[in-house]
PDB file of C-alpha atoms and ligand atoms in Angstrom:
ATOM      1  CA  MET T   7     -74.489  54.579 125.735  1.00 82.00           C
ATOM      2  CA  ASN T   8     -75.665  56.870 123.018  1.00 90.00           C
ATOM      3  CA  LYS T   9     -72.668  58.898 121.891  1.00 92.00           C
ATOM      4  CA  HIS T  10     -74.407  62.338 122.007  1.00 94.00           C
ATOM      5  CA  LEU T  11     -75.348  61.498 125.559  1.00 94.00           C
ATOM      6  CA  SER T  12     -72.083  60.610 126.774  1.00 94.00           C
ATOM      7  CA  GLN T  13     -70.512  63.685 125.143  1.00 95.00           C
ATOM      8  CA  LEU T  14     -73.232  65.862 126.880  1.00 96.00           C
ATOM      9  CA  ILE T  15     -72.262  64.261 130.188  1.00 96.00           C
ATOM     10  CA  GLU T  16     -68.622  65.072 129.463  1.00 96.00           C
ATOM     11  CA  ILE T  17     -69.320  68.700 128.261  1.00 96.00           C
ATOM     12  CA  ALA T  18     -71.611  69.337 131.589  1.00 97.00           C
ATOM     13  CA  ASN T  19     -68.607  67.979 133.770  1.00 96.00           C
ATOM     14  CA  LEU T  20     -66.216  70.432 131.863  1.00 97.00           C
ATOM     15  CA  ASP T  21     -68.608  73.150 132.483  1.00 96.00           C
ATOM     16  CA  LYS T  22     -68.934  72.496 135.975  1.00 95.00           C
ATOM     17  CA  GLU T  23     -64.916  72.404 136.364  1.00 95.00           C
ATOM     18  CA  ILE T  24     -64.726  75.751 134.406  1.00 95.00           C
ATOM     19  CA  ASP T  25     -67.070  77.349 137.075  1.00 94.00           C
ATOM     20  CA  SER T  26     -65.236  75.827 139.954  1.00 95.00           C
ATOM     21  CA  PHE T  27     -62.259  78.258 139.126  1.00 95.00           C
ATOM     22  CA  GLU T  28     -64.063  81.414 139.753  1.00 92.00           C
ATOM     23  CA  PRO T  29     -64.508  80.713 143.719  1.00 94.00           C
ATOM     24  CA  ARG T  30     -60.886  79.637 143.741  1.00 94.00           C
ATOM     25  CA  ILE T  31     -59.562  82.897 142.195  1.00 94.00           C
ATOM     26  CA  GLY T  32     -61.903  84.815 144.919  1.00 94.00           C
ATOM     27  CA  GLU T  33     -60.491  82.752 147.539  1.00 93.00           C
ATOM     28  CA  VAL T  34     -56.825  83.734 146.517  1.00 93.00           C
ATOM     29  CA  LYS T  35     -57.873  87.356 146.367  1.00 94.00           C
ATOM     30  CA  LYS T  36     -59.377  87.470 149.648  1.00 95.00           C
ATOM     31  CA  GLU T  37     -56.286  88.148 151.556  1.00 92.00           C
ATOM     32  CA  LEU T  38     -55.625  91.194 149.343  1.00 94.00           C
ATOM     33  CA  ASN T  39     -59.044  92.579 149.783  1.00 95.00           C
ATOM     34  CA  LEU T  40     -58.598  92.341 153.558  1.00 96.00           C
ATOM     35  CA  ILE T  41     -55.567  94.465 153.315  1.00 96.00           C
ATOM     36  CA  GLU T  42     -57.196  97.121 150.999  1.00 95.00           C
ATOM     37  CA  GLU T  43     -60.321  97.154 153.477  1.00 97.00           C
ATOM     38  CA  GLU T  44     -57.735  97.612 156.424  1.00 97.00           C
ATOM     39  CA  GLU T  45     -56.115 100.431 154.655  1.00 97.00           C
ATOM     40  CA  ASN T  46     -59.272 102.265 153.751  1.00 97.00           C
ATOM     41  CA  SER T  47     -60.374 102.063 157.127  1.00 98.00           C
ATOM     42  CA  LEU T  48     -57.014 103.589 158.589  1.00 98.00           C
ATOM     43  CA  ASN T  49     -57.647 106.268 155.939  1.00 98.00           C
ATOM     44  CA  ARG T  50     -60.912 106.964 157.113  1.00 98.00           C
ATOM     45  CA  GLU T  51     -59.462 107.420 160.829  1.00 98.00           C
ATOM     46  CA  ILE T  52     -57.016 109.899 159.493  1.00 98.00           C
ATOM     47  CA  GLU T  53     -59.752 111.829 157.754  1.00 98.00           C
ATOM     48  CA  ASP T  54     -61.728 112.052 160.796  1.00 98.00           C
ATOM     49  CA  LEU T  55     -58.651 113.156 162.843  1.00 98.00           C
ATOM     50  CA  GLU T  56     -57.877 115.739 160.197  1.00 98.00           C
ATOM     51  CA  SER T  57     -61.264 117.040 160.423  1.00 98.00           C
ATOM     52  CA  ALA T  58     -61.249 117.285 164.258  1.00 98.00           C
ATOM     53  CA  SER T  59     -58.001 119.057 163.848  1.00 98.00           C
ATOM     54  CA  ARG T  60     -59.333 121.688 161.492  1.00 98.00           C
ATOM     55  CA  ASP T  61     -62.285 122.363 163.882  1.00 98.00           C
ATOM     56  CA  LEU T  62     -59.729 122.881 166.794  1.00 98.00           C
ATOM     57  CA  SER T  63     -57.930 125.129 164.477  1.00 98.00           C
ATOM     58  CA  LEU T  64     -61.111 127.316 164.114  1.00 98.00           C
ATOM     59  CA  SER T  65     -61.798 127.235 167.904  1.00 98.00           C
ATOM     60  CA  ILE T  66     -58.204 128.659 168.306  1.00 98.00           C
ATOM     61  CA  GLN T  67     -58.912 131.340 165.697  1.00 98.00           C
ATOM     62  CA  LYS T  68     -61.961 132.406 167.396  1.00 98.00           C
ATOM     63  CA  ASN T  69     -60.028 132.834 170.734  1.00 98.00           C
ATOM     64  CA  GLU T  70     -57.329 134.875 169.035  1.00 98.00           C
ATOM     65  CA  ASN T  71     -59.897 137.114 167.669  1.00 98.00           C
ATOM     66  CA  HIS T  72     -61.322 137.499 170.988  1.00 97.00           C
ATOM     67  CA  LEU T  73     -57.783 138.266 172.320  1.00 97.00           C
ATOM     68  CA  GLU T  74     -57.611 140.942 169.964  1.00 98.00           C
ATOM     69  CA  ASP T  75     -60.814 142.254 170.760  1.00 97.00           C
ATOM     70  CA  LEU T  76     -59.680 142.188 174.578  1.00 97.00           C
ATOM     71  CA  SER T  77     -56.484 144.094 173.984  1.00 97.00           C
ATOM     72  CA  LEU T  78     -58.484 146.837 172.318  1.00 97.00           C
ATOM     73  CA  LYS T  79     -60.756 146.902 175.189  1.00 96.00           C
ATOM     74  CA  LEU T  80     -57.643 147.410 177.696  1.00 96.00           C
ATOM     75  CA  GLU T  81     -56.195 150.320 175.524  1.00 96.00           C
ATOM     76  CA  GLU T  82     -59.904 151.955 175.578  1.00 95.00           C
ATOM     77  CA  ILE T  83     -59.732 151.428 179.392  1.00 95.00           C
ATOM     78  CA  ALA T  84     -56.393 152.949 179.871  1.00 94.00           C
ATOM     79  CA  ASN T  85     -57.368 155.954 177.561  1.00 94.00           C
ATOM     80  CA  LYS T  86     -60.452 156.431 179.906  1.00 92.00           C
ATOM     81  CA  THR T  87     -58.526 156.158 182.931  1.00 91.00           C
ATOM     82  CA  LYS T  88     -56.504 159.401 181.885  1.00 90.00           C
ATOM     83  CA  LEU T  89     -59.668 161.225 182.091  1.00 90.00           C
ATOM     84  CA  ILE T  90     -61.202 159.951 185.408  1.00 88.00           C
ATOM     85  CA  ARG T  91     -62.888 162.546 187.619  1.00 90.00           C
ATOM     86  CA  THR T  92     -64.479 160.643 190.459  1.00 92.00           C
ATOM     87  CA  GLU T  93     -63.640 157.753 192.588  1.00 93.00           C
ATOM     88  CA  LYS T  94     -66.891 155.921 191.334  1.00 93.00           C
ATOM     89  CA  GLU T  95     -65.619 156.279 187.833  1.00 91.00           C
ATOM     90  CA  SER T  96     -62.296 154.793 188.845  1.00 92.00           C
ATOM     91  CA  ARG T  97     -63.631 151.771 190.580  1.00 94.00           C
ATOM     92  CA  ALA T  98     -65.932 150.899 187.699  1.00 93.00           C
ATOM     93  CA  LEU T  99     -63.001 151.203 185.184  1.00 93.00           C
ATOM     94  CA  SER T 100     -60.648 148.908 187.267  1.00 94.00           C
ATOM     95  CA  LEU T 101     -63.269 146.468 187.661  1.00 95.00           C
ATOM     96  CA  GLU T 102     -63.639 146.487 183.872  1.00 94.00           C
ATOM     97  CA  GLU T 103     -60.067 146.156 183.346  1.00 95.00           C
ATOM     98  CA  GLU T 104     -59.958 143.286 185.774  1.00 96.00           C
ATOM     99  CA  LEU T 105     -62.656 141.255 184.001  1.00 96.00           C
ATOM    100  CA  ALA T 106     -60.879 141.870 180.477  1.00 96.00           C
ATOM    101  CA  LYS T 107     -57.584 140.470 182.115  1.00 97.00           C
ATOM    102  CA  GLU T 108     -59.308 137.545 183.444  1.00 97.00           C
ATOM    103  CA  GLN T 109     -60.796 136.807 179.969  1.00 97.00           C
ATOM    104  CA  ILE T 110     -57.350 137.116 178.357  1.00 97.00           C
ATOM    105  CA  THR T 111     -55.934 134.656 180.743  1.00 98.00           C
ATOM    106  CA  PHE T 112     -58.885 132.170 180.015  1.00 97.00           C
ATOM    107  CA  ALA T 113     -58.418 132.639 176.273  1.00 97.00           C
ATOM    108  CA  ASN T 114     -54.758 132.060 176.410  1.00 98.00           C
ATOM    109  CA  GLU T 115     -55.356 128.932 178.486  1.00 98.00           C
ATOM    110  CA  GLU T 116     -57.837 127.780 176.026  1.00 98.00           C
ATOM    111  CA  ILE T 117     -55.315 128.257 173.147  1.00 98.00           C
ATOM    112  CA  THR T 118     -52.700 126.317 175.026  1.00 98.00           C
ATOM    113  CA  ARG T 119     -55.439 123.355 175.649  1.00 98.00           C
ATOM    114  CA  LEU T 120     -56.493 123.372 171.922  1.00 98.00           C
ATOM    115  CA  ASN T 121     -53.044 123.224 170.687  1.00 98.00           C
ATOM    116  CA  THR T 122     -52.109 120.235 172.892  1.00 98.00           C
ATOM    117  CA  LEU T 123     -55.140 118.426 171.369  1.00 98.00           C
ATOM    118  CA  ILE T 124     -54.022 119.295 167.946  1.00 98.00           C
ATOM    119  CA  ASP T 125     -50.779 117.926 168.740  1.00 98.00           C
ATOM    120  CA  SER T 126     -52.190 114.771 170.150  1.00 98.00           C
ATOM    121  CA  LYS T 127     -54.245 114.244 166.956  1.00 98.00           C
ATOM    122  CA  LYS T 128     -51.033 114.901 164.724  1.00 98.00           C
ATOM    123  CA  ASP T 129     -49.189 112.168 166.538  1.00 98.00           C
ATOM    124  CA  SER T 130     -52.153 109.713 166.249  1.00 98.00           C
ATOM    125  CA  ILE T 131     -52.182 110.798 162.504  1.00 98.00           C
ATOM    126  CA  ASN T 132     -48.484 110.000 162.173  1.00 98.00           C
ATOM    127  CA  ALA T 133     -48.853 106.575 163.792  1.00 98.00           C
ATOM    128  CA  LEU T 134     -51.708 105.603 161.363  1.00 98.00           C
ATOM    129  CA  LYS T 135     -49.616 106.872 158.481  1.00 98.00           C
ATOM    130  CA  GLU T 136     -46.786 104.642 159.512  1.00 98.00           C
ATOM    131  CA  GLN T 137     -49.240 101.553 159.730  1.00 97.00           C
ATOM    132  CA  ILE T 138     -50.512 102.459 156.495  1.00 97.00           C
ATOM    133  CA  ASP T 139     -46.699 102.305 155.091  1.00 97.00           C
ATOM    134  CA  SER T 140     -45.981  99.120 156.569  1.00 97.00           C
ATOM    135  CA  LEU T 141     -49.476  97.852 155.190  1.00 96.00           C
ATOM    136  CA  GLN T 142     -48.593  98.927 151.601  1.00 96.00           C
ATOM    137  CA  VAL T 143     -45.397  96.958 151.839  1.00 97.00           C
ATOM    138  CA  LYS T 144     -47.173  93.954 152.866  1.00 96.00           C
ATOM    139  CA  GLN T 145     -49.988  94.739 150.205  1.00 96.00           C
ATOM    140  CA  LYS T 146     -47.077  94.625 147.622  1.00 96.00           C
ATOM    141  CA  GLU T 147     -45.836  91.324 148.495  1.00 96.00           C
ATOM    142  CA  VAL T 148     -49.279  89.792 148.684  1.00 96.00           C
ATOM    143  CA  ALA T 149     -50.343  91.280 145.337  1.00 96.00           C
ATOM    144  CA  GLN T 150     -47.393  89.531 143.560  1.00 96.00           C
ATOM    145  CA  LYS T 151     -47.925  86.156 145.371  1.00 96.00           C
ATOM    146  CA  VAL T 152     -51.702  86.516 144.358  1.00 95.00           C
ATOM    147  CA  GLU T 153     -50.969  87.685 140.831  1.00 96.00           C
ATOM    148  CA  VAL T 154     -48.966  84.232 140.384  1.00 97.00           C
ATOM    149  CA  GLU T 155     -51.616  82.271 141.876  1.00 95.00           C
ATOM    150  CA  VAL T 156     -54.469  83.693 139.766  1.00 95.00           C
ATOM    151  CA  GLN T 157     -52.332  83.232 136.766  1.00 96.00           C
ATOM    152  CA  GLU T 158     -51.806  79.468 137.577  1.00 96.00           C
ATOM    153  CA  ILE T 159     -55.530  78.993 138.091  1.00 95.00           C
ATOM    154  CA  LYS T 160     -56.303  80.969 134.868  1.00 95.00           C
ATOM    155  CA  ASP T 161     -53.912  78.713 132.987  1.00 96.00           C
ATOM    156  CA  GLU T 162     -55.743  75.576 134.268  1.00 95.00           C
ATOM    157  CA  GLN T 163     -59.028  77.021 133.453  1.00 95.00           C
ATOM    158  CA  ASN T 164     -58.003  77.816 129.886  1.00 96.00           C
ATOM    159  CA  LYS T 165     -56.911  74.351 129.432  1.00 97.00           C
ATOM    160  CA  ILE T 166     -60.325  73.074 130.290  1.00 97.00           C
ATOM    161  CA  PHE T 167     -61.603  75.679 128.123  1.00 96.00           C
ATOM    162  CA  ALA T 168     -59.785  74.301 125.280  1.00 97.00           C
ATOM    163  CA  GLN T 169     -60.840  70.628 126.097  1.00 96.00           C
ATOM    164  CA  LYS T 170     -64.416  71.947 125.881  1.00 96.00           C
ATOM    165  CA  GLU T 171     -63.878  73.825 122.733  1.00 96.00           C
ATOM    166  CA  GLU T 172     -62.551  70.724 121.177  1.00 96.00           C
ATOM    167  CA  LEU T 173     -65.419  68.637 122.218  1.00 96.00           C
ATOM    168  CA  VAL T 174     -67.910  71.269 121.128  1.00 96.00           C
ATOM    169  CA  GLY T 175     -66.504  71.244 117.607  1.00 95.00           C
ATOM    170  CA  LYS T 176     -67.052  67.372 117.363  1.00 95.00           C
ATOM    171  CA  MET T 177     -70.692  67.644 118.716  1.00 95.00           C
ATOM    172  CA  ASP T 178     -73.982  68.018 116.986  1.00 95.00           C
ATOM    173  CA  GLN T 179     -74.563  71.736 117.195  1.00 95.00           C
ATOM    174  CA  LYS T 180     -78.141  71.200 117.743  1.00 95.00           C
ATOM    175  CA  ILE T 181     -77.645  68.864 120.829  1.00 95.00           C
ATOM    176  CA  ILE T 182     -75.318  71.659 122.109  1.00 95.00           C
ATOM    177  CA  SER T 183     -77.813  74.647 121.691  1.00 96.00           C
ATOM    178  CA  PHE T 184     -80.410  72.471 123.418  1.00 96.00           C
ATOM    179  CA  TYR T 185     -78.038  71.901 126.231  1.00 97.00           C
ATOM    180  CA  GLU T 186     -77.091  75.453 126.513  1.00 96.00           C
ATOM    181  CA  LYS T 187     -80.805  76.391 126.625  1.00 97.00           C
ATOM    182  CA  ILE T 188     -81.221  74.218 129.770  1.00 97.00           C
ATOM    183  CA  ARG T 189     -78.019  75.341 131.340  1.00 97.00           C
ATOM    184  CA  LYS T 190     -79.258  78.991 131.102  1.00 97.00           C
ATOM    185  CA  TRP T 191     -81.531  77.972 134.163  1.00 97.00           C
ATOM    186  CA  ALA T 192     -80.335  74.708 135.386  1.00 97.00           C
ATOM    187  CA  LYS T 193     -76.549  75.836 135.401  1.00 96.00           C
ATOM    188  CA  ASN T 194     -74.447  73.144 136.687  1.00 96.00           C
ATOM    189  CA  SER T 195     -77.463  70.825 137.271  1.00 97.00           C
ATOM    190  CA  SER T 196     -78.414  70.702 133.469  1.00 97.00           C
ATOM    191  CA  VAL T 197     -77.245  66.958 132.967  1.00 97.00           C
ATOM    192  CA  VAL T 198     -77.929  64.660 136.110  1.00 97.00           C
ATOM    193  CA  PRO T 199     -77.962  61.398 136.888  1.00 96.00           C
ATOM    194  CA  VAL T 200     -81.110  59.241 137.988  1.00 95.00           C
ATOM    195  CA  THR T 201     -80.828  57.995 141.556  1.00 92.00           C
ATOM    196  CA  ARG T 202     -83.199  55.645 143.123  1.00 92.00           C
ATOM    197  CA  GLN T 203     -85.478  56.328 140.193  1.00 95.00           C
ATOM    198  CA  ALA T 204     -85.844  60.081 140.644  1.00 96.00           C
ATOM    199  CA  CYS T 205     -84.505  62.928 138.851  1.00 96.00           C
ATOM    200  CA  GLY T 206     -81.222  64.098 140.188  1.00 95.00           C
ATOM    201  CA  GLY T 207     -82.319  67.737 139.564  1.00 96.00           C
ATOM    202  CA  CYS T 208     -85.816  67.968 140.938  1.00 97.00           C
ATOM    203  CA  PHE T 209     -85.600  64.754 142.671  1.00 97.00           C
ATOM    204  CA  ILE T 210     -89.149  63.890 141.293  1.00 97.00           C
ATOM    205  CA  ARG T 211     -89.650  60.105 140.838  1.00 97.00           C
ATOM    206  CA  ILE T 212     -89.610  59.051 137.106  1.00 96.00           C
ATOM    207  CA  ASN T 213     -92.068  56.474 135.914  1.00 96.00           C
ATOM    208  CA  ASP T 214     -91.016  52.934 135.032  1.00 96.00           C
ATOM    209  CA  LYS T 215     -91.422  53.350 131.234  1.00 96.00           C
ATOM    210  CA  ILE T 216     -89.059  56.455 131.044  1.00 96.00           C
ATOM    211  CA  TYR T 217     -86.853  54.988 133.690  1.00 96.00           C
ATOM    212  CA  SER T 218     -86.165  52.026 131.435  1.00 95.00           C
ATOM    213  CA  ASP T 219     -85.543  54.031 128.597  1.00 95.00           C
ATOM    214  CA  ILE T 220     -83.080  55.905 130.588  1.00 95.00           C
ATOM    215  CA  ILE T 221     -81.411  52.757 131.548  1.00 93.00           C
ATOM    216  CA  ARG T 222     -81.319  51.532 127.944  1.00 92.00           C
ATOM    217  CA  SER T 223     -79.391  54.908 127.080  1.00 90.00           C
ATOM    218  CA  ASP T 224     -80.277  54.909 123.628  1.00 91.00           C
ATOM    219  CA  ASP T 225     -81.524  58.379 123.374  1.00 92.00           C
ATOM    220  CA  ILE T 226     -81.377  61.747 125.071  1.00 94.00           C
ATOM    221  CA  ILE T 227     -84.043  61.766 127.768  1.00 96.00           C
ATOM    222  CA  THR T 228     -85.211  64.749 129.658  1.00 96.00           C
ATOM    223  CA  CYS T 229     -86.929  64.794 132.837  1.00 97.00           C
ATOM    224  CA  PRO T 230     -90.713  65.103 132.260  1.00 96.00           C
ATOM    225  CA  HIS T 231     -91.095  67.305 135.502  1.00 97.00           C
ATOM    226  CA  CYS T 232     -87.952  69.774 135.269  1.00 97.00           C
ATOM    227  CA  GLY T 233     -86.630  69.227 131.802  1.00 97.00           C
ATOM    228  CA  ARG T 234     -83.209  68.516 132.779  1.00 97.00           C
ATOM    229  CA  ILE T 235     -81.112  65.909 130.737  1.00 97.00           C
ATOM    230  CA  LEU T 236     -81.157  62.577 132.477  1.00 97.00           C
ATOM    231  CA  TYR T 237     -78.691  59.738 132.305  1.00 96.00           C
ATOM    232  CA  PHE T 238     -78.423  56.249 134.297  1.00 94.00           C
ATOM    233  CA  GLN T 239     -75.546  55.722 136.630  1.00 88.00           C
ATOM    234  CA  GLU T 240     -74.909  52.576 138.455  1.00 81.00           C
ATOM    235  CA  GLU T 241     -75.381  53.292 141.912  1.00 72.00           C
ATOM    236  CA  ASN T 242     -72.570  53.230 144.615  1.00 61.00           C
ATOM    237  CA  THR T 243     -70.105  53.321 141.601  1.00 52.00           C
ATOM    238  CA  ASN T 244     -69.681  57.046 141.823  1.00 50.00           C
ATOM    239  CA  PRO T 245     -70.787  58.139 145.340  1.00 47.00           C
TER     240      PRO T 245
HETATM  241 ZN1   ZN V 308     -86.343  66.806 137.114  1.00 79.04          ZN
END
């Protein structure tokens, strides 16, 4: 086989191998990403609970303001009571007093109810914070493991890089740049074998003349249909 062609096949294989490392790194990091997502969603739950608590506190404040108004009102009624002249006035005032007292009872009950709700939100927040704490412990362990694994993969990747660099140094630079141009669009199918007399990239049939040139492997031949670099490979030897 033509030396340039066999180098191209080799370099294409190295590029394919280099590309195969990124998904492996992604796979290793997946566990870490899942933990981070879980932590984020717990934090969002806490934020929701805190915002609900703030709303409840505002409602309590409103009820407390109302209680102040009501106690002023009771004072007012007490002062008026001193000046009562008729039975009718007396009845009207005691009705007013009764109503104000009812409202005070209601506001106090409401404050108690709201405080209970706030307490239960606080409990939920604390439980979530505990979950986050243990998640962070786990996250640290996983991060350490992932770091080691990623480094291993990167070391392997660097070895292949070095092999590629070495090969590129030995190759004809015009051929390399020709290959890189094809690789821009054809990615890992820039150099493909011909199978059953069809291009391994676009799968269109190659005519007999070009096919016999490819079998002879004297030259670098590109697919007349798509432009990928083609080479002959004995069928069934490399399934
Ligand atoms: Zn083709």
